[in-house]
């Protein structure tokens, strides 16, 4: 699996282009400007294979900026968890709240379920339901590759915000402690913002995990 990370938009949101064999999938198309969209499309074209679908970890504004443009340009499908739809459908309201422009995202072509296995070439991802930052955030786990794309659940030295619509700190902590940490200390964490980390580093050093665990 080749994972190419792009960091786009004023929120510095990570977008992942995932490529194995003849299969290409985009996770969280955060490209906002025309320049960012063209940059992503140029890279995809260089791979020489069509994009099968776009997968969303969750439907916050900064993770869906490029949905409309990429679906239109690439002719691919788009999926997320069904319980993220209220947030996804409120995309225009989110944009108004942050004072930015957003092209209305397209209707999903399907939904991702908790525990679903997503095949990308020879790679198998397991979709893990990790709510808390949003109502139905998903993380994508490759057990053989030893990494998890965590969206905005867990960061290097931090955790996802819980002051947004549909967020819950208790839910977020359950997702981290019951779903992500048990994946094992060697698992790489590819977050929605900031640099890569590992489960082990966050278990030992993340101040938010240590502080909240004492409450």
mmCIF file of C-alpha atoms in Angstrom, residues 46-208:
data_model
loop_
_atom_site.group_PDB
_atom_site.id
_atom_site.type_symbol
_atom_site.label_atom_id
_atom_site.label_comp_id
_atom_site.label_asym_id
_atom_site.label_seq_id
_atom_site.Cartn_x
_atom_site.Cartn_y
_atom_site.Cartn_z
ATOM 1 C CA UNK A 46 0.144 10.124 -12.170
ATOM 2 C CA UNK A 47 -0.906 6.828 -10.570
ATOM 3 C CA UNK A 48 -2.472 5.707 -13.833
ATOM 4 C CA UNK A 49 -5.564 4.150 -12.271
ATOM 5 C CA UNK A 50 -9.061 5.503 -11.591
ATOM 6 C CA UNK A 51 -10.166 6.414 -8.088
ATOM 7 C CA UNK A 52 -12.688 3.840 -6.934
ATOM 8 C CA UNK A 53 -14.230 5.850 -4.127
ATOM 9 C CA UNK A 54 -13.831 8.535 -1.501
ATOM 10 C CA UNK A 55 -14.067 7.462 2.141
ATOM 11 C CA UNK A 56 -14.767 9.890 4.974
ATOM 12 C CA UNK A 57 -13.632 9.410 8.537
ATOM 13 C CA UNK A 58 -16.284 11.977 9.472
ATOM 14 C CA UNK A 59 -18.218 14.888 8.015
ATOM 15 C CA UNK A 60 -16.732 17.997 9.569
ATOM 16 C CA UNK A 61 -16.258 20.882 7.178
ATOM 17 C CA UNK A 62 -12.471 20.662 6.870
ATOM 18 C CA UNK A 63 -12.592 17.003 5.840
ATOM 19 C CA UNK A 64 -15.180 17.418 3.075
ATOM 20 C CA UNK A 65 -14.107 20.597 1.241
ATOM 21 C CA UNK A 66 -13.149 18.695 -1.915
ATOM 22 C CA UNK A 67 -15.986 16.173 -2.068
ATOM 23 C CA UNK A 68 -18.069 17.915 -4.720
ATOM 24 C CA UNK A 69 -15.170 18.780 -7.020
ATOM 25 C CA UNK A 70 -13.503 15.367 -6.803
ATOM 26 C CA UNK A 71 -16.685 13.369 -7.320
ATOM 27 C CA UNK A 72 -17.449 15.530 -10.349
ATOM 28 C CA UNK A 73 -13.907 15.329 -11.781
ATOM 29 C CA UNK A 74 -13.237 11.672 -11.004
ATOM 30 C CA UNK A 75 -16.708 10.180 -11.382
ATOM 31 C CA UNK A 76 -16.197 8.101 -8.247
ATOM 32 C CA UNK A 77 -18.444 7.137 -5.351
ATOM 33 C CA UNK A 78 -18.371 8.501 -1.822
ATOM 34 C CA UNK A 79 -19.138 6.764 1.458
ATOM 35 C CA UNK A 80 -19.258 7.534 5.177
ATOM 36 C CA UNK A 81 -21.064 6.158 8.218
ATOM 37 C CA UNK A 82 -24.833 6.601 7.992
ATOM 38 C CA UNK A 83 -24.996 8.317 11.393
ATOM 39 C CA UNK A 84 -22.745 11.112 10.103
ATOM 40 C CA UNK A 85 -25.447 12.213 7.663
ATOM 41 C CA UNK A 86 -26.953 14.954 9.885
ATOM 42 C CA UNK A 87 -23.504 16.546 10.038
ATOM 43 C CA UNK A 88 -22.873 15.956 6.327
ATOM 44 C CA UNK A 89 -26.239 17.480 5.430
ATOM 45 C CA UNK A 90 -25.374 20.510 7.565
ATOM 46 C CA UNK A 91 -22.280 21.277 5.462
ATOM 47 C CA UNK A 92 -23.580 24.701 4.407
ATOM 48 C CA UNK A 93 -24.360 25.606 8.015
ATOM 49 C CA UNK A 94 -20.865 24.544 9.057
ATOM 50 C CA UNK A 95 -19.389 26.754 6.341
ATOM 51 C CA UNK A 96 -21.460 29.718 7.503
ATOM 52 C CA UNK A 97 -20.324 29.208 11.088
ATOM 53 C CA UNK A 98 -16.651 29.385 10.061
ATOM 54 C CA UNK A 99 -17.144 32.113 7.465
ATOM 55 C CA UNK A 100 -15.885 30.086 4.500
ATOM 56 C CA UNK A 101 -17.321 28.973 1.181
ATOM 57 C CA UNK A 102 -18.165 25.353 0.445
ATOM 58 C CA UNK A 103 -19.665 23.710 -2.607
ATOM 59 C CA UNK A 104 -22.547 21.513 -1.449
ATOM 60 C CA UNK A 105 -21.220 17.927 -1.175
ATOM 61 C CA UNK A 106 -22.853 15.223 -3.298
ATOM 62 C CA UNK A 107 -25.152 12.485 -2.088
ATOM 63 C CA UNK A 108 -23.227 9.444 -0.827
ATOM 64 C CA UNK A 109 -23.309 6.347 -2.993
ATOM 65 C CA UNK A 110 -23.366 4.107 0.073
ATOM 66 C CA UNK A 111 -22.521 3.807 3.741
ATOM 67 C CA UNK A 112 -19.718 2.209 5.749
ATOM 68 C CA UNK A 113 -20.628 -0.021 8.681
ATOM 69 C CA UNK A 114 -18.697 -0.714 11.872
ATOM 70 C CA UNK A 115 -16.402 -3.695 11.361
ATOM 71 C CA UNK A 116 -16.759 -3.648 7.575
ATOM 72 C CA UNK A 117 -13.737 -4.899 5.644
ATOM 73 C CA UNK A 118 -12.734 -2.555 2.831
ATOM 74 C CA UNK A 119 -10.538 -4.128 0.160
ATOM 75 C CA UNK A 120 -8.043 -1.943 -1.696
ATOM 76 C CA UNK A 121 -6.018 -4.132 -4.025
ATOM 77 C CA UNK A 122 -4.427 -6.754 -1.776
ATOM 78 C CA UNK A 123 -4.905 -4.624 1.357
ATOM 79 C CA UNK A 124 -7.710 -5.128 3.832
ATOM 80 C CA UNK A 125 -8.894 -2.298 6.042
ATOM 81 C CA UNK A 126 -11.282 -2.741 8.924
ATOM 82 C CA UNK A 127 -13.640 0.164 9.529
ATOM 83 C CA UNK A 128 -13.759 0.898 13.267
ATOM 84 C CA UNK A 129 -16.529 3.020 14.741
ATOM 85 C CA UNK A 130 -14.811 5.619 16.947
ATOM 86 C CA UNK A 131 -17.394 8.275 17.902
ATOM 87 C CA UNK A 132 -16.875 11.213 20.213
ATOM 88 C CA UNK A 133 -15.348 13.905 18.053
ATOM 89 C CA UNK A 134 -18.402 13.490 15.838
ATOM 90 C CA UNK A 135 -21.464 11.220 16.107
ATOM 91 C CA UNK A 136 -20.047 8.364 14.027
ATOM 92 C CA UNK A 137 -16.377 8.974 13.279
ATOM 93 C CA UNK A 138 -14.624 6.042 11.630
ATOM 94 C CA UNK A 139 -11.014 4.900 11.803
ATOM 95 C CA UNK A 140 -9.538 2.663 9.097
ATOM 96 C CA UNK A 141 -7.226 -0.058 10.404
ATOM 97 C CA UNK A 142 -4.772 -2.157 8.407
ATOM 98 C CA UNK A 143 -3.671 -4.937 10.763
ATOM 99 C CA UNK A 144 -1.088 -6.341 8.341
ATOM 100 C CA UNK A 145 0.337 -2.923 7.493
ATOM 101 C CA UNK A 146 0.337 -1.883 11.146
ATOM 102 C CA UNK A 147 -1.355 1.513 10.843
ATOM 103 C CA UNK A 148 -4.685 3.186 11.512
ATOM 104 C CA UNK A 149 -6.108 6.291 9.842
ATOM 105 C CA UNK A 150 -7.707 7.871 12.900
ATOM 106 C CA UNK A 151 -9.471 10.957 11.591
ATOM 107 C CA UNK A 152 -9.782 13.488 14.423
ATOM 108 C CA UNK A 153 -10.038 10.971 17.258
ATOM 109 C CA UNK A 154 -6.393 10.773 18.336
ATOM 110 C CA UNK A 155 -3.481 13.074 17.477
ATOM 111 C CA UNK A 156 0.196 13.289 18.350
ATOM 112 C CA UNK A 157 -0.003 14.768 21.842
ATOM 113 C CA UNK A 158 -3.700 15.578 21.705
ATOM 114 C CA UNK A 159 -7.247 14.311 21.146
ATOM 115 C CA UNK A 160 -10.182 15.472 19.040
ATOM 116 C CA UNK A 161 -12.309 18.450 20.003
ATOM 117 C CA UNK A 162 -15.552 17.714 21.813
ATOM 118 C CA UNK A 163 -17.119 21.197 21.678
ATOM 119 C CA UNK A 164 -18.646 20.702 18.224
ATOM 120 C CA UNK A 165 -22.089 19.503 17.126
ATOM 121 C CA UNK A 166 -22.724 15.884 18.102
ATOM 122 C CA UNK A 167 -19.454 15.535 20.030
ATOM 123 C CA UNK A 168 -19.030 13.842 23.407
ATOM 124 C CA UNK A 169 -15.922 13.634 25.590
ATOM 125 C CA UNK A 170 -16.991 10.361 27.309
ATOM 126 C CA UNK A 171 -17.666 8.797 23.896
ATOM 127 C CA UNK A 172 -14.328 9.995 22.569
ATOM 128 C CA UNK A 173 -12.425 8.525 25.506
ATOM 129 C CA UNK A 174 -14.257 5.212 25.151
ATOM 130 C CA UNK A 175 -13.272 5.140 21.485
ATOM 131 C CA UNK A 176 -9.623 5.782 22.328
ATOM 132 C CA UNK A 177 -9.374 3.376 25.268
ATOM 133 C CA UNK A 178 -11.615 0.591 23.994
ATOM 134 C CA UNK A 179 -10.946 0.694 20.246
ATOM 135 C CA UNK A 180 -7.655 2.402 19.384
ATOM 136 C CA UNK A 181 -5.298 1.649 22.290
ATOM 137 C CA UNK A 182 -5.990 -2.114 22.134
ATOM 138 C CA UNK A 183 -4.650 -2.166 18.568
ATOM 139 C CA UNK A 184 -1.167 -2.291 20.091
ATOM 140 C CA UNK A 185 1.714 0.055 20.813
ATOM 141 C CA UNK A 186 3.503 -0.517 17.504
ATOM 142 C CA UNK A 187 0.552 0.565 15.385
ATOM 143 C CA UNK A 188 1.185 3.810 13.519
ATOM 144 C CA UNK A 189 -1.478 6.481 13.850
ATOM 145 C CA UNK A 190 -2.150 8.612 10.762
ATOM 146 C CA UNK A 191 -4.312 11.443 12.112
ATOM 147 C CA UNK A 192 -6.510 14.035 10.462
ATOM 148 C CA UNK A 193 -4.215 16.840 11.621
ATOM 149 C CA UNK A 194 -0.548 16.976 12.468
ATOM 150 C CA UNK A 195 2.237 14.409 12.208
ATOM 151 C CA UNK A 196 2.165 10.649 12.361
ATOM 152 C CA UNK A 197 2.539 9.016 15.778
ATOM 153 C CA UNK A 198 2.093 5.560 17.327
ATOM 154 C CA UNK A 199 -0.328 4.055 19.808
ATOM 155 C CA UNK A 200 2.583 3.428 22.174
ATOM 156 C CA UNK A 201 3.777 7.028 22.117
ATOM 157 C CA UNK A 202 0.298 8.326 22.857
ATOM 158 C CA UNK A 203 -0.335 5.772 25.590
ATOM 159 C CA UNK A 204 2.841 6.898 27.335
ATOM 160 C CA UNK A 205 3.062 10.599 26.552
ATOM 161 C CA UNK A 206 -0.284 12.052 25.515
ATOM 162 C CA UNK A 207 -1.166 14.502 28.319
ATOM 163 C CA UNK A 208 -4.873 14.398 27.533
#
